[in-house]
Coordinates of C-alpha atoms (C1' of nucleotides) in Angstrom, one line a residue:
Chain A
M27 CA -8.2 22.0 25.5
A28 CA -11.8 22.5 26.7
T29 CA -15.0 21.9 24.8
D30 CA -13.5 19.5 22.5
S31 CA -15.8 17.2 20.5
D32 CA -13.2 18.2 17.9
S33 CA -12.2 15.9 15.0
G34 CA -8.9 15.3 16.4
N35 CA -9.7 13.5 19.6
T36 CA -9.3 9.9 20.2
N37 CA -12.9 9.0 19.9
A38 CA -12.1 6.5 17.2
A39 CA -13.3 3.8 19.6
R40 CA -16.9 4.4 19.0
A41 CA -16.6 4.4 15.3
L42 CA -14.4 1.4 15.1
A43 CA -15.4 -1.0 17.6
P44 CA -19.1 -1.1 18.7
D45 CA -18.5 -4.3 20.4
S46 CA -15.1 -5.8 21.3
H47 CA -13.0 -7.1 18.7
R48 CA -10.6 -9.1 20.9
K49 CA -7.8 -10.8 19.1
A50 CA -8.3 -9.3 15.6
S51 CA -5.9 -9.8 12.7
D52 CA -4.2 -7.0 11.0
Q53 CA -6.4 -7.6 8.0
S54 CA -9.7 -7.1 10.0
I55 CA -8.2 -4.0 11.7
Y56 CA -7.3 -2.7 8.3
E57 CA -10.8 -3.3 7.0
A58 CA -12.4 -1.9 10.2
I59 CA -10.6 1.5 9.8
Y60 CA -11.0 1.4 6.1
E61 CA -14.8 1.0 6.4
A62 CA -15.1 3.5 9.1
V63 CA -13.2 6.2 6.9
L64 CA -15.3 5.1 3.9
T65 CA -18.5 5.8 5.5
Q66 CA -17.2 9.0 7.1
R67 CA -17.6 7.7 10.6
L68 CA -13.9 8.6 11.0
P69 CA -13.7 12.2 9.5
P70 CA -10.4 13.6 7.9
G71 CA -7.9 14.5 10.6
S72 CA -9.1 11.9 13.1
R73 CA -6.2 10.9 15.2
L74 CA -5.4 7.1 15.4
P75 CA -3.0 6.4 18.3
E76 CA -1.3 3.0 18.2
V77 CA -1.6 2.3 21.9
A78 CA -5.4 3.1 22.0
L79 CA -6.0 0.9 18.8
S80 CA -3.9 -1.9 20.3
E81 CA -6.0 -2.0 23.5
L82 CA -9.1 -1.5 21.5
F83 CA -8.5 -4.6 19.4
G84 CA -6.7 -6.5 22.0
V85 CA -3.4 -7.0 20.1
S86 CA 0.0 -5.6 20.3
R87 CA 1.2 -2.5 18.6
S88 CA 3.0 -4.8 15.9
I89 CA -0.3 -5.7 14.4
I90 CA -1.5 -2.2 14.6
R91 CA 1.6 -0.8 13.0
K92 CA 1.2 -3.2 10.1
A93 CA -2.5 -2.1 9.5
L94 CA -1.5 1.5 9.7
T95 CA 1.4 1.0 7.3
R96 CA -1.0 -0.5 4.7
L97 CA -3.5 2.3 5.3
A98 CA -0.8 4.8 4.7
S99 CA 0.0 3.0 1.4
D100 CA -3.3 3.5 0.2
H101 CA -3.4 7.2 1.2
V102 CA -6.1 6.7 3.7
I103 CA -4.1 8.0 6.6
E104 CA -1.1 10.2 7.0
Q105 CA 2.0 9.0 9.0
R106 CA 4.5 11.6 10.0
P107 CA 7.6 10.6 12.0
N108 CA 7.2 10.6 15.8
Q109 CA 3.5 11.8 15.4
M110 CA 0.2 10.0 15.7
A111 CA -1.3 8.9 12.4
M112 CA -4.4 10.7 11.2
V113 CA -6.9 10.2 8.6
A114 CA -5.7 11.8 5.5
R115 CA -6.7 15.5 4.8
P116 CA -5.9 16.1 1.1
G117 CA -5.6 19.6 -0.2
V118 CA -7.6 21.3 -2.9
D119 CA -5.1 20.3 -5.7
E120 CA -5.0 16.8 -4.7
T121 CA -8.7 16.7 -4.5
R122 CA -9.1 17.8 -8.1
Q123 CA -6.6 15.3 -9.2
I124 CA -8.5 12.6 -7.4
F125 CA -11.7 13.5 -9.2
A126 CA -9.8 13.7 -12.6
A127 CA -8.1 10.3 -12.2
R128 CA -11.4 8.7 -11.0
R129 CA -13.3 10.0 -14.1
L130 CA -10.7 8.4 -16.2
V131 CA -10.6 5.1 -14.2
E132 CA -14.2 4.7 -13.5
G133 CA -15.2 5.5 -17.1
E134 CA -13.1 2.6 -18.3
V135 CA -14.5 0.4 -15.6
M136 CA -18.0 1.2 -16.7
R137 CA -17.2 0.4 -20.4
L138 CA -15.5 -2.9 -19.4
T139 CA -18.2 -4.0 -16.9
A140 CA -21.3 -3.3 -18.8
G141 CA -23.0 -6.3 -20.2
T142 CA -20.8 -8.7 -18.2
L143 CA -23.1 -9.1 -15.1
N144 CA -25.2 -12.1 -14.6
K145 CA -28.8 -12.0 -13.4
T146 CA -27.9 -12.5 -9.8
R147 CA -25.2 -9.8 -9.8
L148 CA -27.6 -7.3 -11.5
Q149 CA -30.3 -8.1 -8.8
E150 CA -27.7 -7.4 -6.1
L151 CA -26.7 -4.1 -7.8
K152 CA -30.3 -2.9 -8.0
R153 CA -30.9 -3.8 -4.4
L154 CA -28.1 -1.7 -3.4
V155 CA -29.6 1.3 -5.5
K156 CA -32.9 0.8 -4.0
E157 CA -31.7 0.5 -0.4
E158 CA -29.8 3.7 -1.0
K159 CA -32.8 5.5 -2.2
S160 CA -34.7 4.2 0.8
A161 CA -32.2 5.4 3.3
H162 CA -32.1 8.7 1.5
Q163 CA -35.8 9.2 2.0
S164 CA -35.8 8.0 5.5
G165 CA -33.0 10.3 6.3
R166 CA -30.7 7.6 7.5
D167 CA -27.5 9.4 6.3
Q168 CA -25.2 6.7 7.5
D169 CA -26.8 3.9 5.6
R170 CA -27.2 6.1 2.5
V171 CA -23.5 6.8 2.4
H172 CA -22.7 3.2 3.0
C173 CA -24.9 2.1 0.0
S174 CA -23.8 4.8 -2.1
M175 CA -20.2 3.8 -1.7
E176 CA -21.2 0.1 -2.1
V177 CA -22.7 0.9 -5.6
H178 CA -19.4 2.1 -6.9
R179 CA -17.4 -0.5 -5.1
F180 CA -19.7 -3.4 -6.4
L181 CA -18.9 -2.3 -10.0
A182 CA -15.3 -2.1 -9.3
R183 CA -15.3 -5.5 -7.6
H184 CA -17.0 -7.1 -10.6
C185 CA -14.9 -5.3 -13.3
P186 CA -13.2 -7.9 -15.6
N187 CA -10.0 -6.0 -15.2
Q188 CA -9.3 -6.3 -11.6
V189 CA -6.1 -4.1 -11.8
L190 CA -8.4 -1.1 -12.7
G191 CA -11.1 -2.3 -10.3
Q192 CA -8.5 -2.2 -7.4
M193 CA -7.5 1.3 -8.6
M194 CA -11.1 2.4 -8.7
R195 CA -11.7 1.2 -5.3
E196 CA -8.8 3.2 -3.9
L197 CA -10.1 6.2 -5.6
V198 CA -13.6 5.8 -4.4
L199 CA -12.2 5.9 -0.8
R200 CA -10.2 9.0 -1.4
T201 CA -13.2 10.5 -2.9
S202 CA -15.0 9.7 0.2
I203 CA -12.5 11.5 2.3
V204 CA -12.4 14.6 0.3
I205 CA -16.2 14.7 0.2
A206 CA -16.4 14.6 3.9
L207 CA -13.7 17.4 3.9
Y208 CA -15.2 19.8 1.5
K209 CA -18.9 19.1 1.2
S210 CA -21.0 22.1 1.6
P211 CA -23.2 21.8 4.7
G212 CA -26.3 19.7 4.2
M213 CA -25.4 18.6 0.7
S214 CA -26.6 15.2 -0.2
A215 CA -23.2 13.6 -0.8
C216 CA -23.2 11.5 -3.9
F217 CA -27.0 11.3 -4.2
L218 CA -27.6 13.1 -7.3
G219 CA -31.0 12.5 -8.8
D220 CA -31.3 8.8 -9.9
D221 CA -27.7 8.7 -11.4
H222 CA -27.0 5.2 -9.7
A223 CA -30.4 3.7 -10.8
R224 CA -29.7 5.0 -14.4
L225 CA -26.1 3.8 -14.1
A226 CA -27.3 0.4 -13.1
E227 CA -29.8 0.3 -16.0
L228 CA -27.1 1.1 -18.6
I229 CA -24.7 -1.5 -17.1
S230 CA -27.4 -4.2 -17.4
Q231 CA -28.2 -3.2 -20.9
G232 CA -24.5 -3.5 -21.9
K233 CA -24.4 0.2 -22.9
G234 CA -20.8 0.8 -21.9
D235 CA -20.1 4.0 -23.5
Q236 CA -23.3 5.6 -22.2
A237 CA -22.5 4.2 -18.7
A238 CA -19.1 5.8 -18.9
A239 CA -20.4 9.1 -20.0
L240 CA -23.0 9.0 -17.2
A241 CA -20.3 8.2 -14.6
H242 CA -18.3 11.0 -16.0
R243 CA -21.0 13.6 -15.6
H244 CA -21.9 12.1 -12.3
L245 CA -18.4 12.8 -11.0
C246 CA -18.2 16.2 -12.5
A247 CA -21.6 17.1 -10.7
L248 CA -20.2 15.7 -7.6
E249 CA -17.0 17.8 -7.8
E250 CA -19.1 20.9 -8.6
L251 CA -20.9 20.5 -5.4
L252 CA -17.8 20.8 -3.2
D253 CA -16.3 23.9 -1.8
L254 CA -12.8 24.0 -3.3
N255 CA -12.3 27.6 -3.6
E256 CA -10.7 28.4 -0.3
A257 CA -6.9 28.1 -0.6
D258 CA -5.7 28.8 2.7
P259 CA -4.9 25.9 4.9
A260 CA -5.6 27.9 7.9
I261 CA -9.1 28.5 6.8
D262 CA -9.5 24.8 6.2
L263 CA -8.3 24.1 9.7
A264 CA -10.6 26.4 11.2
R265 CA -13.5 24.9 9.4
I266 CA -12.5 21.4 10.2
L267 CA -11.9 22.0 13.7
R268 CA -15.0 24.2 14.4
P269 CA -16.8 23.6 17.6
E270 CA -19.8 22.7 15.4
A271 CA -22.4 23.2 18.1
Chain B
M7 CA 15.5 -29.9 -8.2
A8 CA 18.9 -30.1 -9.8
T9 CA 20.8 -27.8 -11.8
D10 CA 19.0 -24.9 -10.5
S11 CA 20.4 -21.5 -11.0
D12 CA 16.7 -21.0 -10.0
S13 CA 15.2 -17.6 -9.5
G14 CA 14.2 -18.7 -5.9
N15 CA 17.5 -18.6 -4.1
T16 CA 18.6 -16.1 -1.5
N17 CA 21.1 -14.4 -3.7
A18 CA 19.3 -11.1 -3.2
A19 CA 22.4 -9.9 -1.5
R20 CA 24.4 -9.0 -4.5
A21 CA 21.5 -7.3 -6.2
L22 CA 20.6 -5.2 -3.3
A23 CA 23.8 -4.2 -1.5
P24 CA 27.1 -3.9 -3.4
D25 CA 28.5 -2.4 -0.4
S26 CA 27.3 -2.4 3.2
H27 CA 24.4 -0.2 3.8
R28 CA 24.7 -0.1 7.6
K29 CA 21.8 1.5 9.4
A30 CA 19.4 2.1 6.6
S31 CA 15.9 3.5 7.1
D32 CA 12.8 1.6 5.9
Q33 CA 12.5 4.0 3.1
S34 CA 15.9 3.4 1.8
I35 CA 15.5 -0.4 2.0
Y36 CA 12.0 0.0 0.3
E37 CA 13.7 2.0 -2.5
A38 CA 16.7 -0.4 -2.8
I39 CA 14.4 -3.4 -3.4
Y40 CA 12.1 -1.3 -5.5
E41 CA 14.9 -0.3 -7.9
A42 CA 16.3 -3.8 -8.0
V43 CA 13.0 -5.1 -9.0
L44 CA 12.4 -2.4 -11.5
T45 CA 15.7 -2.9 -13.2
Q46 CA 15.2 -6.8 -13.2
R47 CA 18.2 -7.5 -11.0
L48 CA 15.6 -9.2 -8.7
P49 CA 13.8 -11.5 -11.1
P50 CA 10.1 -12.6 -10.4
G51 CA 10.2 -15.3 -7.8
S52 CA 13.2 -14.1 -6.0
R53 CA 12.8 -14.9 -2.4
L54 CA 13.4 -12.2 0.3
P55 CA 13.9 -13.6 3.8
E56 CA 13.6 -11.1 6.5
V57 CA 16.6 -12.2 8.6
A58 CA 18.9 -12.0 5.6
L59 CA 17.7 -8.6 4.8
S60 CA 18.0 -7.4 8.3
E61 CA 21.6 -8.6 8.5
L62 CA 22.3 -7.0 5.0
F63 CA 21.0 -3.6 5.9
G64 CA 22.1 -3.8 9.5
V65 CA 18.7 -3.1 11.0
S66 CA 16.2 -5.3 12.8
R67 CA 13.5 -7.2 11.3
S68 CA 10.9 -4.6 12.3
I69 CA 12.2 -2.2 9.8
I70 CA 12.5 -5.0 7.2
R71 CA 8.9 -6.0 7.8
K72 CA 7.7 -2.4 7.4
A73 CA 9.4 -2.1 4.0
L74 CA 8.2 -5.6 2.9
T75 CA 4.6 -4.5 3.9
R76 CA 4.8 -1.4 1.7
L77 CA 6.1 -3.4 -1.1
A78 CA 3.3 -5.9 -0.8
S79 CA 0.8 -3.0 -1.0
D80 CA 2.3 -1.9 -4.2
H81 CA 2.1 -5.6 -5.7
V82 CA 5.9 -5.7 -5.9
I83 CA 6.2 -8.8 -3.7
E84 CA 3.7 -11.4 -2.5
Q85 CA 3.6 -12.1 1.1
R86 CA 2.0 -15.5 2.2
P87 CA 1.5 -16.4 5.8
N88 CA 4.3 -18.1 7.3
Q89 CA 6.3 -18.1 4.1
M90 CA 9.1 -16.0 2.9
A91 CA 8.2 -13.0 0.8
M92 CA 9.0 -13.3 -3.0
V93 CA 9.2 -10.9 -5.9
A94 CA 5.7 -11.2 -7.5
R95 CA 4.9 -13.6 -10.4
P96 CA 1.6 -12.4 -11.9
G97 CA -0.3 -14.8 -14.0
V98 CA -1.2 -14.1 -17.7
D99 CA -4.6 -12.7 -16.9
E100 CA -3.2 -10.1 -14.6
T101 CA -0.4 -9.5 -17.0
R102 CA -3.0 -8.4 -19.7
Q103 CA -4.9 -6.4 -17.1
I104 CA -1.7 -4.5 -16.3
F105 CA -1.1 -3.6 -19.8
A106 CA -4.8 -2.5 -20.4
A107 CA -4.7 -0.4 -17.1
R108 CA -1.4 1.1 -18.2
R109 CA -2.4 2.1 -21.7
L110 CA -5.4 3.9 -20.1
V111 CA -3.5 5.7 -17.5
E112 CA -0.2 6.4 -19.4
G113 CA -2.2 7.8 -22.4
E114 CA -3.9 10.4 -20.2
V115 CA -0.6 11.2 -18.4
M116 CA 0.9 11.9 -21.8
R117 CA -2.2 14.1 -22.7
L118 CA -1.8 16.0 -19.5
T119 CA 2.1 16.3 -19.5
A120 CA 2.4 17.3 -23.2
G121 CA 3.5 21.0 -23.5
T122 CA 4.1 21.4 -19.7
L123 CA 7.7 20.8 -19.4
N124 CA 10.2 23.6 -19.3
K125 CA 13.4 23.7 -21.2
T126 CA 15.4 22.1 -18.4
R127 CA 13.2 19.2 -18.0
L128 CA 13.0 18.7 -21.8
Q129 CA 16.8 18.5 -21.9
E130 CA 16.8 16.0 -19.1
L131 CA 14.2 13.8 -20.9
K132 CA 16.2 13.8 -24.2
R133 CA 19.3 13.1 -22.4
L134 CA 17.6 10.0 -20.9
V135 CA 16.5 8.9 -24.3
K136 CA 20.0 9.3 -25.7
E137 CA 21.6 7.4 -22.9
E138 CA 19.2 4.5 -23.4
K139 CA 20.1 4.4 -27.2
S140 CA 23.7 4.5 -26.3
A141 CA 23.4 1.8 -23.9
H142 CA 21.5 -0.3 -26.3
Q143 CA 24.1 0.1 -29.0
S144 CA 26.9 -0.7 -26.5
G145 CA 25.1 -3.8 -25.3
R146 CA 24.8 -2.6 -21.8
D147 CA 21.6 -4.1 -21.2
Q148 CA 21.4 -3.2 -17.4
D149 CA 21.9 0.6 -18.2
R150 CA 19.5 0.2 -21.1
V151 CA 16.7 -1.1 -18.9
H152 CA 17.3 1.4 -16.3
C153 CA 17.1 4.3 -18.8
S154 CA 14.0 2.9 -20.4
M155 CA 12.2 2.7 -17.1
E156 CA 13.3 6.2 -16.2
V157 CA 11.8 7.6 -19.4
H158 CA 8.4 6.5 -18.4
R159 CA 9.0 7.4 -14.7
F160 CA 10.2 10.9 -15.6
L161 CA 7.0 11.6 -17.5
A162 CA 4.9 10.2 -14.6
R163 CA 6.9 12.2 -12.1
H164 CA 6.2 15.4 -14.0
C165 CA 2.6 14.9 -14.8
P166 CA 0.5 17.7 -13.5
N167 CA -1.8 15.2 -12.0
Q168 CA 0.3 13.4 -9.5
V169 CA -2.4 11.1 -8.5
L170 CA -2.3 9.6 -12.0
G171 CA 1.4 10.0 -12.1
Q172 CA 1.7 7.7 -8.9
M173 CA -0.5 5.2 -10.5
M174 CA 1.5 5.1 -13.6
R175 CA 4.7 4.6 -11.7
E176 CA 3.1 1.7 -10.0
L177 CA 2.0 0.3 -13.3
V178 CA 5.4 0.8 -14.9
L179 CA 6.9 -1.3 -12.1
R180 CA 4.5 -4.0 -12.5
T181 CA 5.1 -4.0 -16.3
S182 CA 8.8 -4.4 -15.7
I183 CA 8.0 -7.4 -13.6
V184 CA 5.9 -9.1 -16.2
I185 CA 8.4 -8.3 -19.0
A186 CA 11.0 -10.2 -17.0
L187 CA 8.6 -13.0 -16.5
Y188 CA 7.3 -13.4 -20.1
K189 CA 9.9 -11.9 -22.3
S190 CA 11.1 -14.0 -25.2
P191 CA 14.7 -15.0 -25.2
G192 CA 16.9 -12.1 -26.3
M193 CA 14.1 -9.6 -26.9
S194 CA 15.1 -6.1 -26.5
A195 CA 12.5 -5.2 -23.7
C196 CA 11.0 -1.9 -24.3
F197 CA 13.3 -0.7 -26.9
L198 CA 11.0 -0.5 -29.9
G199 CA 12.6 1.5 -32.6
D200 CA 12.7 5.2 -31.7
D201 CA 9.3 5.2 -29.8
H202 CA 11.0 7.0 -26.8
A203 CA 12.6 9.5 -28.9
R204 CA 9.4 10.2 -30.8
L205 CA 7.5 10.4 -27.7
A206 CA 9.9 12.9 -26.3
E207 CA 9.5 15.0 -29.4
L208 CA 5.7 14.9 -29.2
I209 CA 5.8 15.9 -25.6
S210 CA 8.0 18.7 -26.2
Q211 CA 5.7 20.1 -28.9
G212 CA 2.7 19.8 -26.8
K213 CA 1.0 17.3 -29.1
G214 CA -0.8 15.4 -26.2
D215 CA -3.2 13.3 -28.3
Q216 CA -0.5 12.2 -30.6
A217 CA 1.8 11.3 -27.7
A218 CA -1.1 9.4 -26.1
A219 CA -1.7 7.5 -29.3
L220 CA 2.0 6.6 -29.6
A221 CA 2.2 5.5 -26.1
H222 CA -0.8 3.4 -26.7
R223 CA 0.9 1.7 -29.7
H224 CA 4.1 1.4 -27.9
L225 CA 2.5 -0.6 -25.0
C226 CA 0.5 -2.8 -27.5
A227 CA 3.6 -3.7 -29.4
L228 CA 5.4 -4.4 -26.2
E229 CA 2.6 -6.8 -25.0
E230 CA 2.8 -8.4 -28.4
L231 CA 6.4 -9.4 -27.8
L232 CA 5.6 -11.4 -24.7
D233 CA 4.9 -15.1 -24.4
L234 CA 1.6 -15.0 -23.0
N235 CA 0.4 -18.3 -24.2
E236 CA 2.2 -20.9 -22.2
A237 CA 0.1 -22.0 -19.1
D238 CA 1.6 -21.8 -15.7
P239 CA 2.3 -25.2 -14.1
A240 CA 0.2 -24.2 -11.2
I241 CA -2.7 -23.3 -13.4
D242 CA -2.3 -26.6 -15.2
L243 CA -2.4 -28.3 -11.8
A244 CA -5.5 -26.3 -10.7
R245 CA -7.3 -27.1 -14.0
I246 CA -6.4 -30.7 -13.8
L247 CA -7.5 -31.2 -10.1
R248 CA -10.7 -29.2 -10.4
P249 CA -13.8 -31.1 -9.3
E250 CA -15.7 -31.0 -12.7
A251 CA -13.4 -33.2 -14.5
Chain C
dC25 C1' 14.4 -50.6 -2.3
dG26 C1' 10.7 -47.4 -1.6
dA27 C1' 7.5 -45.0 1.1
dG28 C1' 6.1 -42.9 5.2
dC29 C1' 7.2 -40.8 9.8
dC30 C1' 9.9 -38.1 13.0
dC31 C1' 12.6 -34.5 14.2
dG32 C1' 15.4 -30.3 13.9
dA33 C1' 16.9 -26.1 11.6
dA34 C1' 15.2 -21.9 10.1
dA35 C1' 11.8 -18.8 8.9
dT36 C1' 7.9 -15.9 10.2
dG37 C1' 4.1 -14.2 13.9
dT38 C1' 3.6 -11.7 18.0
dA39 C1' 4.5 -9.4 22.2
dT40 C1' 7.2 -6.6 24.9
dA41 C1' 11.1 -3.7 26.8
dC42 C1' 13.5 0.4 26.3
dA43 C1' 15.1 4.7 24.0
dC44 C1' 14.0 8.9 21.7
dC45 C1' 11.0 12.7 20.4
dG46 C1' 7.3 16.1 20.6
dT47 C1' 4.0 18.4 23.3
dA48 C1' 1.7 20.3 27.1
dT49 C1' 1.8 21.8 31.7
dG50 C1' 3.5 24.7 35.4
dG51 C1' 6.8 27.7 37.4
dC52 C1' 9.7 31.5 37.1
dG53 C1' 11.2 36.0 36.0
dA54 C1' 10.7 40.6 33.7
Chain D
dT1 C1' 0.1 39.8 34.1
dC2 C1' 2.5 38.0 30.1
dG3 C1' 6.1 35.5 28.0
dC4 C1' 9.6 32.1 28.2
dC5 C1' 11.8 28.0 29.8
dA6 C1' 12.3 23.5 32.3
dT7 C1' 10.4 19.2 33.3
dA8 C1' 7.0 15.5 33.0
dC9 C1' 4.1 12.7 30.2
dG10 C1' 2.5 10.4 26.4
dG11 C1' 3.6 8.9 21.9
dT12 C1' 6.2 6.5 18.4
dG13 C1' 10.9 4.1 16.7
dT14 C1' 13.6 0.2 17.2
dA15 C1' 15.4 -4.0 18.9
dT16 C1' 14.8 -8.3 21.0
dA17 C1' 12.9 -12.5 23.1
dC18 C1' 9.7 -16.1 22.5
dA19 C1' 6.0 -19.1 20.3
dT20 C1' 4.5 -21.1 16.1
dT21 C1' 4.9 -23.0 11.7
dT22 C1' 7.2 -24.9 7.5
dC23 C1' 10.3 -27.4 5.1
dG24 C1' 13.9 -30.6 4.6
dG25 C1' 17.0 -34.6 6.0
dG26 C1' 17.4 -38.9 7.6
dC27 C1' 15.8 -42.9 9.9
dT28 C1' 12.9 -46.7 10.2
dC29 C1' 9.5 -50.1 8.9
dG30 C1' 7.1 -52.7 5.4

DNA sequence: CGAGCCCGAAATGTATACACCGTATGGCGA
DNA sequence: TCGCCATACGGTGTATACATTTCGGGCTCG
């Protein structure tokens, strides 16, 4: 071990707890890690030692283990026996399947949600889109990613069918993970033209089928931007663990 | 509370461990409860005390808690603070959403799976359908439910898109729960004509769209057979006690 | 006689101790 | 000098002890 700064160190602290979270519940810990992975502050492969987390959050390992078990259930982290948990690192096949599943589910969510949002909700949605655009133009990448995720999660959260909504939220998270894994250098992840703005417009106008079609194209375009050709795990590892000067 | 035979007692023992499962892993415990709920041996509302389960399986509560946490993540059980876990009892809204979600997902799974099964797999599928029919005619309800579930789970397991396949498995389980909850007395749950046999035929012929359409109709018919009109007592109370009388 | 209160059994919530496993370090030998 | 092996360390796996809460029975008071 030498000039690490690798993605496998135990630097989860900075990404998880900017200020002390003393006496956190398992739910808050779950959400903290969830949010950190969603916004790509915890990149795929990040290691999550139970003892470090327990000290970080000021609770015993029991609580940490419960949070980690739930995260593993959601495919956010991988837990192998007697090994430290790490943020999931899906392969190329699984990545394509995640996108296909999300196209199916998100399309239906758009169809169901279009025309059902009241004025307040629509304002909130458009505010998110505007904030995303602003963050993009300002170069605040962290904020942009956050807002971009929130646009999709907002629609999932307000879908009349919450079973589908929950599925979509899980797929959005897994999509965020694979984007962090396979994105080309410098690509503007999930900021494709004004897709989100147009999507919000179609949703507000109740044009469900058009919104679904747009979401479908949006996701196809996003998948196209990824580097999904290399099949060798060794190459993947090399790219992930690159010193990244 | 009087002539109970209620679904809330602690008789999980008989349904879970016919013979002693000494030193079971959390995975095997998870699967045991999962299977028992799937086949409706553990009806909705069944209570699952940690201490009883730990003695049953011969492990400490740590293992039990891990299994229960995973089951709660899958919406198989409900865990409320300081209360015993119980098999989930979804309301009518959630039930309709589960069916809608399953129609969407299972339709796509059929489309993707049709024409991809080799001869061995097709034989296995048709054997399941035959066993289900046999169990139905013999009146072995337990076996019939098991085979019926397995038909759907078999297709989910062999879907080329395993992300969707896993989603479908979860939805099949939740469907089983709501069927047990809302089925009319004496209805032949999920044995509608020869739907499964015809489905297997369409799958083997590679007719994905027709298989998807059949699955869609199959699920609609199934939902129609349920009693989804009667309001839950709790819901009644909530409506009565709401502020705006 | 009925309603309310108190208390105890039993369940879960949490922390901790100990055993086991995997990995990395450092020494030893060819 | 390079490669192999033993040992130490850090991590998770599991069990258990203790604190806290809930629910029920039974007593007492009005």
